[in-house]
Amino acid sequence: MLTRRQLAIGSAAMTSAGIIGRWAAEARATHFNTPLPIPRLVDAAKQGNAVSLKVAAGRHAFVHGKPASTYGYSAPVLGPVIRMRRGDEIEMTVENALDTATTVHWHGLLVPGESDGGPQQLIRPGDRWRPVLNIDQPAATLWFHPHPHHDTARQIYMGLTGMIIVDDGTDVRLGLPRTFGIDDLPLILQDRSIASDGSIEYGADGLAVVYGARGDTVIVNGVITPVAKVPAGLVRLRLLNAANAQNFVLRFSDQRIVHVIASDGGFLPAAVPVTQLTISPAERFEVLVDFANGKAVALETGPDEVMGIFGRLAPDGSSDYVPVMRFETTTKPALVKEMPRRLVELPPASQGLAIRRRQFVVNSGICMNRTQAGEHADMVALTGINGQTFDMERIDVETNLGTSEVWEVISVGLAHPFHIHGALFRILSIAGTPPPPHLAGWKDVVLVEDRAELLVAFNQPATRAHPFMYHCHILEHEEAGLMGQYVCA
Ligand code: C2O
Ligand code: CU
């Protein structure tokens, strides 16, 4: 039985020749012969807590022998992993060597609005931006990416994504896998449309405005179906969904149990066993995977259920899972074999802490069931949060520093991954029920299919000149105006 949403998606999608044809044409053989690239680690403390990034165009071959034009942070594509220690003050220098303006937003980092790198903080070509970042939050996997209004989606698609690791000593205290690139691996998951000449195809056409840009090819750290060699013990994967719109539904091909130890904002109280894990755009999870049996295994992604029958990446349109990458074990001894039972203390998330309640209706307009591509203009007019599209000149919400509020988010049209800058939250309810344990910790983005109640803690200041954003992290939805701004004083 098709739900109303699936019918709406179906009728719109079928009128566009693109979506079905492109996936059906895509029968790439899986080779797993490219080693997983590990981004360069920049350990801020080891270089006097001064870190420089150069945003520039580059060349990178997704398809062997067919280099594509890309963007990167001090790299041809993607960027370094920056390790920052809690308590440190980091002097960042960002140089823009692109021929277009950009910003750098530290997604998940708790810093004041003026250092947050939102759309107000433009770095023009040839200019430098030098924010000082005071790191004061629990250990977590964060990331950074551009945020210029109307060019965020394209710039990220071209390759601008880097990772941040905040370290507060918990890794050592708990004895977790922490040897970067060996048993502690960053996995940046994305999908891309890659043309036959190897170039990146980014077209924010009508369909992409509705569903977000979705590609036919999954890439990990910039490579199609790579292979990682890992010790035959416990390995920590820092999963980041840096896709523009695609939800990944991850599992291992042998359906082994893996343990989720952290979500966006830090560690969970205890490891949560799962066999399948949905990760929506901008979300992070850290998982521990046991490779002690020495067997090679593939990581796979399944149909994006929120897209209904059109969420399937499999070439023949079946509901099959498609391979993302492969793991093989080495003969090197495992560094970590045991998983800690308890991780960290989490305060209870109680409604009673909130001083106020607000509602956000996030509407991408597609429930209108339009069938003509030519009518997309109407849809965009319906798009917005609480009936308003993004306006850089308008402050939508005023919050008070040091307080908490309940934000109720209601999705209309599609499941929206809702993100709030400058704050962490706890999910109080999702689709009317308490969150599953792996979603019960600190978060900064949540996939809202129906509705969710969030307890948001506001502890960073933001002025009218440099407000914080909240928005749908389907980047084409963000660009179409599913974004608002708040101040905090
Ligand atoms: Cu990933 Cu407005 O952020
Ligand atoms: Cu959205």
PDB file of N, CA and C and ligand atoms in Angstrom, residues 210 362 364 414-417 472-475 477-478 482, ligand 2:
ATOM      1  N   VAL A 210      12.693  19.835  -5.254  1.00  0.00           N
ATOM      2  CA  VAL A 210      11.683  19.101  -4.500  1.00  0.00           C
ATOM      3  C   VAL A 210      12.310  18.050  -3.587  1.00  0.00           C
ATOM      4  N   VAL A 362       7.820  22.921   8.872  1.00  0.00           N
ATOM      5  CA  VAL A 362       8.802  22.944   7.786  1.00  0.00           C
ATOM      6  C   VAL A 362       8.138  22.351   6.558  1.00  0.00           C
ATOM      7  N   SER A 364       8.056  21.812   2.431  1.00  0.00           N
ATOM      8  CA  SER A 364       8.730  21.898   1.134  1.00  0.00           C
ATOM      9  C   SER A 364       7.719  21.870   0.000  1.00  0.00           C
ATOM     10  N   LEU A 414       8.054  16.273   2.867  1.00  0.00           N
ATOM     11  CA  LEU A 414       9.119  15.275   2.795  1.00  0.00           C
ATOM     12  C   LEU A 414       9.670  15.186   4.224  1.00  0.00           C
ATOM     13  N   ALA A 415      10.414  14.144   4.519  1.00  0.00           N
ATOM     14  CA  ALA A 415      11.087  14.097   5.818  1.00  0.00           C
ATOM     15  C   ALA A 415      12.247  15.090   5.777  1.00  0.00           C
ATOM     16  N   HIS A 416      12.255  16.055   6.689  1.00  0.00           N
ATOM     17  CA  HIS A 416      13.291  17.088   6.678  1.00  0.00           C
ATOM     18  C   HIS A 416      14.293  16.871   7.813  1.00  0.00           C
ATOM     19  N   PRO A 417      15.589  16.829   7.486  1.00  0.00           N
ATOM     20  CA  PRO A 417      16.610  16.802   8.549  1.00  0.00           C
ATOM     21  C   PRO A 417      16.800  18.212   9.105  1.00  0.00           C
ATOM     22  N   CYS A 472      16.423  23.205   7.287  1.00  0.00           N
ATOM     23  CA  CYS A 472      16.457  21.839   6.769  1.00  0.00           C
ATOM     24  C   CYS A 472      17.829  21.621   6.143  1.00  0.00           C
ATOM     25  N   HIS A 473      18.459  20.475   6.450  1.00  0.00           N
ATOM     26  CA  HIS A 473      19.803  20.223   5.909  1.00  0.00           C
ATOM     27  C   HIS A 473      19.777  19.482   4.569  1.00  0.00           C
ATOM     28  N   ILE A 474      18.576  19.312   3.966  1.00  0.00           N
ATOM     29  CA  ILE A 474      18.559  18.992   2.536  1.00  0.00           C
ATOM     30  C   ILE A 474      18.955  20.308   1.888  1.00  0.00           C
ATOM     31  N   LEU A 475      20.118  20.344   1.276  1.00  0.00           N
ATOM     32  CA  LEU A 475      20.709  21.653   0.941  1.00  0.00           C
ATOM     33  C   LEU A 475      19.871  22.420  -0.071  1.00  0.00           C
ATOM     34  N   HIS A 477      16.658  22.342  -0.165  1.00  0.00           N
ATOM     35  CA  HIS A 477      15.552  22.914   0.611  1.00  0.00           C
ATOM     36  C   HIS A 477      16.023  24.171   1.340  1.00  0.00           C
ATOM     37  N   GLU A 478      17.217  24.086   1.910  1.00  0.00           N
ATOM     38  CA  GLU A 478      17.786  25.260   2.585  1.00  0.00           C
ATOM     39  C   GLU A 478      17.861  26.439   1.610  1.00  0.00           C
ATOM     40  N   LEU A 482      13.972  27.075   3.266  1.00  0.00           N
ATOM     41  CA  LEU A 482      13.572  26.402   4.500  1.00  0.00           C
ATOM     42  C   LEU A 482      14.624  26.676   5.572  1.00  0.00           C
TER      43      LEU A 482
HETATM   44 CU    CU B   2      13.795  19.625   3.753  1.00  0.00          CU
END
